[in-house]
Structures are given as structure tokens and as C-alpha cells.
XYZ file of C-alpha atoms in Angstrom:
469
model
C -42.000 117.092 21.924
C -39.004 119.426 22.200
C -39.412 123.168 22.400
C -37.204 125.145 19.986
C -34.665 127.471 21.493
C -35.455 131.157 21.425
C -32.835 133.724 20.614
C -32.071 135.922 23.597
C -32.904 139.122 21.773
C -35.473 140.437 24.228
C -34.725 142.076 27.560
C -33.150 139.030 29.269
C -31.246 135.913 28.223
C -30.971 132.806 30.452
C -27.476 131.295 30.417
C -25.610 128.496 32.177
C -22.023 129.391 33.124
C -19.573 126.556 33.878
C -16.567 127.583 35.976
C -13.491 125.605 37.055
C -15.272 124.125 40.084
C -18.915 125.248 39.980
C -21.834 126.022 37.693
C -24.444 128.798 37.833
C -27.589 129.709 35.931
C -28.332 133.403 35.455
C -30.718 135.612 33.514
C -28.666 138.501 32.141
C -29.599 141.651 30.175
C -29.457 140.849 26.476
C -27.893 144.131 25.384
C -25.195 144.597 28.041
C -21.649 143.789 26.823
C -20.139 140.556 28.084
C -17.208 142.497 29.571
C -19.616 144.262 31.943
C -21.271 140.972 32.945
C -18.045 139.068 33.597
C -17.422 140.477 37.126
C -20.894 139.287 38.160
C -20.200 135.817 36.781
C -16.892 135.629 38.670
C -18.519 136.727 41.927
C -21.150 133.975 41.722
C -18.746 131.254 40.558
C -16.242 131.941 43.326
C -14.802 135.067 44.941
C -11.252 133.780 44.404
C -11.621 133.691 40.602
C -11.348 137.457 40.191
C -7.989 137.504 41.990
C -6.863 134.377 40.129
C -7.368 136.215 36.850
C -4.415 138.459 37.661
C -2.154 135.399 37.446
C -2.899 135.048 33.734
C -4.445 137.249 31.073
C -7.925 137.121 32.577
C -10.998 135.066 31.791
C -13.012 134.491 28.641
C -16.357 132.870 27.912
C -16.899 130.458 25.065
C -19.306 127.876 23.807
C -18.003 124.357 23.383
C -16.111 124.043 20.122
C -16.289 127.760 19.315
C -13.821 130.643 19.750
C -14.127 132.965 22.777
C -17.006 135.425 22.728
C -16.453 139.043 21.730
C -16.509 140.875 25.057
C -17.703 144.132 23.496
C -21.029 142.641 22.366
C -24.152 141.653 24.263
C -25.817 138.259 24.225
C -28.332 139.361 21.579
C -25.603 140.544 19.203
C -23.625 137.345 19.830
C -26.602 135.182 18.848
C -26.855 133.416 22.215
C -29.996 131.413 22.931
C -31.865 130.877 26.171
C -30.315 127.835 27.829
C -26.926 128.115 26.129
C -23.992 126.761 28.136
C -20.885 128.948 28.362
C -17.523 127.839 29.738
C -15.296 130.162 31.772
C -11.682 129.604 30.748
C -8.348 131.439 31.156
C -7.696 133.655 28.164
C -4.435 131.860 27.365
C -5.964 128.387 27.792
C -9.362 128.473 26.152
C -11.038 125.324 24.887
C -9.706 124.045 21.549
C -12.042 123.439 18.614
C -13.993 120.196 18.722
C -12.744 117.387 16.477
C -15.318 115.764 14.217
C -15.920 112.025 14.411
C -18.194 112.244 11.357
C -16.823 113.608 8.084
C -20.279 114.579 6.828
C -20.943 116.571 10.016
C -17.627 118.384 9.632
C -18.283 119.269 5.999
C -21.785 120.489 6.868
C -20.457 122.653 9.705
C -17.695 124.112 7.550
C -20.129 124.870 4.750
C -22.633 126.511 7.083
C -19.976 128.801 8.547
C -18.619 130.060 5.196
C -19.133 133.807 4.640
C -19.976 133.268 0.953
C -22.845 130.891 1.680
C -26.087 131.743 -0.129
C -28.471 133.137 2.453
C -32.037 134.483 2.395
C -30.637 138.012 2.360
C -28.573 137.080 -0.693
C -31.739 135.975 -2.469
C -33.342 139.299 -1.669
C -30.355 141.250 -2.977
C -30.259 139.160 -6.142
C -33.937 139.792 -6.844
C -33.464 143.515 -6.214
C -30.573 143.393 -8.666
C -32.920 141.833 -11.222
C -35.312 144.722 -10.614
C -32.520 147.171 -11.390
C -31.544 145.188 -14.496
C -35.143 145.210 -15.741
C -35.332 148.975 -15.272
C -32.010 149.453 -17.089
C -33.244 147.386 -20.044
C -36.424 149.454 -20.034
C -34.380 152.652 -20.279
C -32.467 151.202 -23.232
C -35.646 150.049 -25.004
C -37.681 153.213 -24.361
C -35.998 155.316 -27.123
C -37.051 152.662 -29.662
C -40.765 153.123 -29.017
C -41.410 155.845 -31.606
C -41.087 159.583 -32.025
C -39.388 161.860 -29.557
C -42.683 163.049 -28.080
C -43.966 159.498 -27.621
C -40.708 158.392 -26.018
C -40.748 161.410 -23.697
C -44.337 160.707 -22.635
C -43.633 157.009 -22.090
C -40.447 157.581 -20.115
C -41.992 160.458 -18.163
C -44.985 158.343 -17.152
C -42.660 155.517 -16.107
C -40.642 157.979 -14.033
C -43.716 159.227 -12.179
C -44.918 155.683 -11.491
C -41.483 154.613 -10.240
C -41.154 157.661 -8.001
C -44.554 156.967 -6.435
C -43.586 153.310 -6.065
C -40.346 154.309 -4.360
C -42.233 156.449 -1.865
C -44.704 153.621 -1.185
C -41.983 150.991 -0.787
C -39.867 153.124 1.528
C -42.532 154.928 3.530
C -45.434 152.475 3.666
C -43.633 149.122 3.495
C -40.411 150.195 5.199
C -38.321 148.644 2.399
C -35.714 151.317 1.822
C -33.520 149.243 -0.498
C -36.392 148.670 -2.909
C -37.289 152.346 -2.655
C -33.749 153.382 -3.603
C -33.736 151.125 -6.684
C -37.125 152.388 -7.847
C -36.091 156.005 -7.258
C -32.873 155.473 -9.222
C -34.959 154.044 -12.051
C -37.200 157.108 -11.906
C -34.185 159.402 -12.308
C -32.952 157.335 -15.258
C -36.302 157.395 -17.059
C -36.495 161.143 -16.452
C -33.148 161.534 -18.221
C -34.435 159.475 -21.172
C -37.542 161.667 -21.368
C -35.431 164.827 -21.388
C -33.129 163.508 -24.109
C -36.047 162.481 -26.320
C -38.323 165.514 -25.987
C -36.427 167.952 -28.287
C -36.703 165.470 -31.191
C -40.442 166.190 -31.419
C -43.003 164.367 -33.577
C -41.316 164.634 -36.949
C -39.476 161.340 -37.077
C -38.548 158.253 -35.162
C -35.901 158.817 -32.563
C -32.313 158.025 -33.570
C -29.084 157.929 -31.605
C -27.922 161.193 -33.181
C -31.180 162.930 -32.298
C -31.089 161.516 -28.778
C -27.743 163.146 -27.902
C -28.201 166.850 -28.625
C -27.572 170.071 -26.757
C -31.291 170.739 -26.061
C -31.632 167.113 -25.014
C -28.744 167.386 -22.558
C -30.263 170.579 -21.178
C -33.678 168.986 -20.658
C -32.271 165.700 -19.368
C -29.963 167.433 -16.910
C -32.620 169.794 -15.570
C -35.279 167.107 -15.243
C -32.885 164.555 -13.742
C -31.725 167.074 -11.145
C -35.358 167.710 -10.226
C -36.124 163.993 -10.054
C -33.071 163.340 -7.868
C -34.086 166.182 -5.552
C -37.580 164.671 -5.258
C -36.199 161.162 -4.720
C -34.505 162.120 -1.449
C -37.694 162.975 0.472
C -39.593 160.205 -1.343
C -37.226 157.509 -0.114
C -36.505 159.205 3.200
C -33.258 160.160 4.855
C -30.303 162.005 3.388
C -29.109 159.680 0.632
C -25.782 160.917 -0.691
C -26.204 159.210 -4.063
C -29.215 161.301 -5.051
C -27.444 164.477 -3.946
C -24.468 163.623 -6.146
C -26.795 162.775 -9.040
C -28.500 166.150 -8.722
C -25.127 167.948 -8.838
C -23.986 165.967 -11.889
C -27.302 166.508 -13.678
C -27.172 170.256 -13.030
C -23.687 170.443 -14.546
C -24.915 168.478 -17.572
C -27.756 170.952 -17.983
C -25.241 173.811 -17.840
C -23.278 172.350 -20.741
C -26.429 171.826 -22.786
C -27.564 175.373 -22.055
C -24.308 176.924 -23.281
C -24.481 175.067 -26.591
C -28.242 175.562 -27.020
C -27.859 179.332 -26.668
C -24.992 179.209 -29.190
C -22.668 180.852 -26.703
C -19.950 178.330 -27.511
C -19.354 174.939 -29.094
C -19.050 171.514 -27.537
C -15.406 172.033 -26.541
C -16.135 175.451 -25.031
C -19.070 174.070 -23.055
C -16.890 171.207 -21.815
C -14.237 173.728 -20.745
C -16.717 175.861 -18.790
C -18.346 172.839 -17.148
C -14.906 171.462 -16.258
C -13.956 174.730 -14.556
C -17.206 174.760 -12.571
C -16.716 171.100 -11.644
C -13.180 171.702 -10.398
C -14.339 174.688 -8.366
C -17.193 172.653 -6.891
C -14.753 169.881 -5.981
C -12.883 172.260 -3.700
C -16.081 172.886 -1.705
C -17.161 169.236 -1.362
C -15.926 168.791 2.254
C -17.838 171.887 3.382
C -21.008 170.837 1.550
C -20.774 167.281 2.897
C -20.302 168.536 6.462
C -23.409 170.693 6.205
C -25.474 167.836 4.776
C -24.283 165.606 7.630
C -25.093 168.189 10.307
C -21.480 168.872 11.295
C -21.231 172.587 11.940
C -18.005 173.925 13.407
C -18.517 177.045 15.496
C -16.563 180.149 14.425
C -13.480 181.113 16.379
C -14.292 183.157 19.504
C -13.396 186.826 19.441
C -14.287 187.848 23.004
C -13.976 186.368 26.523
C -17.730 185.738 26.604
C -17.604 183.692 23.408
C -14.911 181.476 24.931
C -17.561 180.213 27.365
C -20.016 179.321 24.604
C -20.256 175.941 22.943
C -18.004 174.164 25.446
C -20.420 171.340 26.265
C -19.172 167.924 25.072
C -20.847 166.385 22.037
C -22.340 162.883 22.384
C -19.880 160.449 20.843
C -22.552 158.386 19.090
C -24.017 161.451 17.374
C -20.610 162.766 16.309
C -19.500 159.397 14.929
C -22.758 158.893 13.029
C -22.553 162.346 11.476
C -18.901 161.832 10.620
C -19.748 158.596 8.816
C -22.573 160.384 6.999
C -20.219 163.189 5.954
C -17.698 160.633 4.688
C -20.434 158.999 2.607
C -21.452 162.355 1.142
C -17.845 163.213 0.297
C -17.372 159.966 -1.606
C -20.682 160.276 -3.460
C -20.241 163.938 -4.371
C -16.740 163.353 -5.694
C -18.064 160.391 -7.676
C -20.774 162.516 -9.299
C -18.357 165.329 -10.071
C -15.778 162.819 -11.288
C -18.147 161.439 -13.923
C -18.735 164.945 -15.302
C -15.025 165.803 -15.130
C -14.113 162.618 -17.011
C -16.604 163.392 -19.786
C -15.321 166.968 -20.124
C -11.674 165.892 -20.159
C -12.292 163.266 -22.839
C -14.120 165.819 -25.010
C -11.315 168.347 -24.576
C -8.567 165.779 -25.036
C -10.008 164.639 -28.367
C -10.692 168.166 -29.680
C -8.174 169.467 -32.256
C -6.245 172.493 -31.093
C -3.526 173.145 -28.580
C -5.755 175.071 -26.153
C -8.263 172.252 -25.628
C -5.590 169.592 -25.265
C -3.554 171.743 -22.889
C -6.632 172.365 -20.752
C -7.328 168.622 -20.671
C -3.755 167.889 -19.585
C -3.669 170.643 -16.951
C -7.115 169.699 -15.624
C -6.080 166.051 -15.365
C -2.906 167.002 -13.499
C -4.936 169.195 -11.148
C -7.239 166.280 -10.312
C -4.305 163.968 -9.629
C -2.710 166.542 -7.333
C -5.997 167.275 -5.574
C -6.473 163.599 -4.759
C -3.478 163.698 -2.404
C -5.562 165.496 0.207
C -8.411 162.956 0.243
C -8.543 160.066 2.715
C -11.421 157.908 1.469
C -10.747 155.244 -1.162
C -13.919 156.049 -3.098
C -13.207 159.786 -3.056
C -9.624 159.332 -4.247
C -10.596 156.969 -7.038
C -13.368 159.361 -8.109
C -10.672 162.024 -8.574
C -7.796 159.888 -9.851
C -9.712 157.953 -12.523
C -10.928 161.075 -14.415
C -7.404 162.501 -14.254
C -5.926 159.360 -15.778
C -8.725 159.229 -18.382
C -8.019 162.823 -19.433
C -4.300 162.220 -19.859
C -5.011 159.019 -21.787
C -7.373 160.877 -24.137
C -4.713 163.518 -24.835
C -2.006 160.924 -25.504
C -4.221 158.830 -27.795
C -5.446 161.847 -29.770
C -1.939 163.264 -30.184
C -0.685 159.853 -31.293
C -3.404 159.550 -33.938
C -2.388 162.958 -35.311
C 1.207 161.841 -35.823
C 2.598 159.797 -38.730
C 2.588 156.037 -38.334
C 6.385 155.998 -38.101
C 6.279 158.078 -34.904
C 3.742 155.951 -33.042
C 6.218 153.241 -31.937
C 8.115 155.998 -30.122
C 4.950 156.762 -28.159
C 4.640 153.088 -27.237
C 8.250 153.080 -26.035
C 7.603 156.184 -23.946
C 4.539 154.580 -22.360
C 6.584 151.488 -21.489
C 9.126 153.723 -19.746
C 6.312 155.440 -17.836
C 4.949 152.027 -16.821
C 8.389 151.003 -15.529
C 8.684 154.200 -13.497
C 5.220 153.704 -12.020
C 6.122 150.122 -11.118
C 9.114 151.432 -9.193
C 6.889 153.949 -7.423
C 4.465 151.156 -6.489
C 7.305 149.250 -4.821
C 9.032 152.128 -3.065
C 6.433 154.767 -2.217
C 3.708 153.067 -0.092
C 4.390 153.543 3.613
C 7.454 155.681 3.026
C 7.738 159.163 4.511
C 8.717 161.738 1.904
C 10.870 164.766 2.563
C 8.861 167.958 3.212
C 10.138 169.737 0.107
C 8.436 167.127 -2.112
C 5.113 167.924 -0.494
C 5.798 171.635 -0.878
C 6.609 171.120 -4.555
C 3.319 169.272 -5.039
C 1.459 172.097 -3.284
C 3.030 174.667 -5.621
C 2.144 172.549 -8.654
C -1.402 172.209 -7.324
C -1.758 175.966 -6.990
C -0.155 176.611 -10.377
C -2.447 174.235 -12.256
C -5.489 175.678 -10.500
C -4.492 179.215 -11.520
C -3.915 178.107 -15.128
C -7.429 176.697 -15.548
C -9.265 179.999 -16.105
C -6.915 181.410 -18.818
C -7.080 178.082 -20.648
C -10.883 178.012 -20.446
C -11.026 181.503 -21.954
C -8.761 180.323 -24.762
C -10.940 177.291 -25.511
C -14.179 179.321 -25.647
C -12.469 181.640 -28.142
C -12.378 184.829 -26.080
C -8.790 185.650 -27.053
C -9.519 185.048 -30.749
C -12.560 187.329 -30.571
C -10.500 190.013 -28.835
C -7.804 189.829 -31.515
C -10.447 189.992 -34.236
C -11.994 193.043 -32.577
C -8.649 194.857 -32.379
C -7.901 193.959 -35.991
């Protein structure tokens, strides 16, 4: 009866190394990179092999029929088993792939090596996706369960249960992915409860009653609280819940302004947009603090020059940098959702002030995205900017006579042609410095114009004129 091979994932891995003229069997540390083990292999296989490597590009190790091993990984990471046979070959003359004498064997090998093969981990992810889908359907069905109070109680109870389940899954079972999905569901049900509560007991909940200023206030405040609680419940510093808390707080701000009758929907959108744009400028600083990256202030005395000069461990710095990058992308995504909603509201509001603010705010977002490096962060800024400009163009077109609308279509075709030219010519091309300076001036100008436009949308200038009159 044969004994199954064991993966060399413990402390040692037993390997057989075949050289040009000899063979050795060694037990090597499982987590030491192959590049560090290669000199030992050469010494045991023959002292002349190390010098012979200078005559070509060096030596590589490979299993029969497979490409050379990655020298930066250890045997455990490479998936080597105890008893595996490795061949030492010149780097420029490694063993070619094995030809198949059986078509079925070749098809089976090719299928097994495909990256899109369904694996046990894929099954787990699919089932977790079904969990998220079930929770999403539950959020959609919950408002149909009766009056506002009943819906709020039902959704609130579901939120508490899901939050406790997230803590149990992440803390007790060590299943962080399941904990994140359950915690996200808890935040969603909390938002449903907040939207439904202001409707009260008088009547069954309707779509119009669900989306109200008091509902947005309650949903935003409660969702921000739930997202803040989800972080310690799941464990770690999850950037998604931080971004959700920021977005929910901004939603609550808009609902508060309308609930207190300080302004209308357009005015609230203008104020929230201004706060969102200001918060976007501080995202890198906030993300660095969340990730634990704190840059010491500049020294002002000779003694301070001798402080903080010890080198930082590379692994810690790289991990924190990756964490900061994740926070930047998530925070911009949360702020981008709020900015897109505000720009669409402003762009579809009658009046030159609201539409001008939507256009200027969209341009500011597009200019601000130039300074971002991450794909997710840039898209989170660019997409709301494009959505705002599109809302302005569509609303202005609908206000014009039907005879004028073909002219708008022609103009959009010209814009599309210009953008196509930019897509062909701009990527990878170095621009002259004065173009960058012009963009910087436009960035500053649009940022300065935001506050006067916000004051115009909330009606401050009209109230001042009425007071003087």
C-alpha cells in the first residue's frame, strides 16, 4: 500500500537533486528561498559547478516537465512534496516541457492547470455571494412588511442579529470573509430601519414615504453608527466600513439640513457637495493615520536632527503603505458615491446657480483625479465628475426646443471624436510643463468658486437682496 506524499510545509522538506553527473538527497528548510539554498546544492553536487555557472547564466532547478522554480520562494510556497526530484540545469538550457503520448492525459493536465478552473475556494466564494444576495433581497423585501414602525423594528432586529453573527463568525470561527458579509448586511438593514422609522404607524410604507429628509437623517446616522461598530466586530481596520461611515454621516448631514428647514433639497446637496470636496482633499492624511504611517515633523534644532533616524522595518512599512492605499481607494469611493448623488441633484435642478455648481464641481473632481495614483481612487473621482456633467447636459437639453436637440447630439459627437484622439495620443506622452501649470490654476480656480456658488444655491444672496430691499 503506497503512502501519500506530504507537502513540505513544515520545518523541513526532503528533496532529491539531480546534477549533471551526480545526485544528492537533502532535507532543506521549507521556508528558505531557493536562491539561498542553491549554493549548498552546488557544493554537494560538485565544487566545479559553481565556477561553471559563470560560463552561462547560472543554474536553475525544475521538476520534470515543468518550468524552472521561482528562486524567490521557499519549498513550501512552491508546493514541493517530500521526495520530489529536482533537476539542476543551466538557465539557458532548462528541460523542455514533456510531450504527451496520451491525448486524454494532456487534456486533463491542461484543464487542471487552468486559472479559471472551479476550485473548492470558488465554491466557498459562490456560497458567500449567495449569502450576500439573500441579504440584499431581504433589504428590498423588508419595506413591504407593513407600517414604518413595524419595518423599522424588523430591520433593526435583523441588523442586531447580523452584527452579532458577524462578530461570532470573525472572532469565534475565524471566518473573516463571512463576518464582513454579515456586517455589511447589518449596515444595510440599519439603513432600511432608519428610512422607515419616520413613516410611523399611520399607514403602510410607500416608496415616497421611504425616501424623506427625516428618513435620510435617521438612516445616515444609524448606518454610520453600525459601520463604526462593524469594524471592531469583524476585527482589523477594514477600509470599507470606514468609507461607509463617512458616506452615511454626509447623508445624515443632508437630511438634517432639510429636516430643520434650513434649505431645500438642492441647497442641502450643495452644502453636502462642498463638505465632500473638502473631505476629499484630506483623504491621504486620514488614510495615512488609519494605516499607522506618521511622518515626523521637520526638525528645528540640532538635537532634533538626531531623533527618529533609526531605519524602519521594510515589511512593516510596506504593509502599512498597502493598508493606506486601500483606505485611500475606499474613502474616495465612499465620498464619490455622495458626490455623484449631489451632482445629479444639482444638475437636474432648474436654475443657473445649481447647474453651474454641478458643472464646476464636476470639473473640480476631474482635475483633482490627476494627482491620484490608484485606479480605484481615480475612478471614484472621475466617474462622479462625468456623471455630474452628463446630468447638466441632459437637463439643459430637455429644457431646449426639440429643434435644438440635434445640435447637442452633434456637439457630443465632436466631443467623442476629440476624446478618441486624446486616447490615442496622450497615454505615455510627456506633456509640456505649462499644460500642467494651466491645470493647476484651473484646479485652484474651481475650488475657490465652490463656496460662492454654494451660497447662491442655498439662497443667501437672494435673502440678502430681499433684506436690503
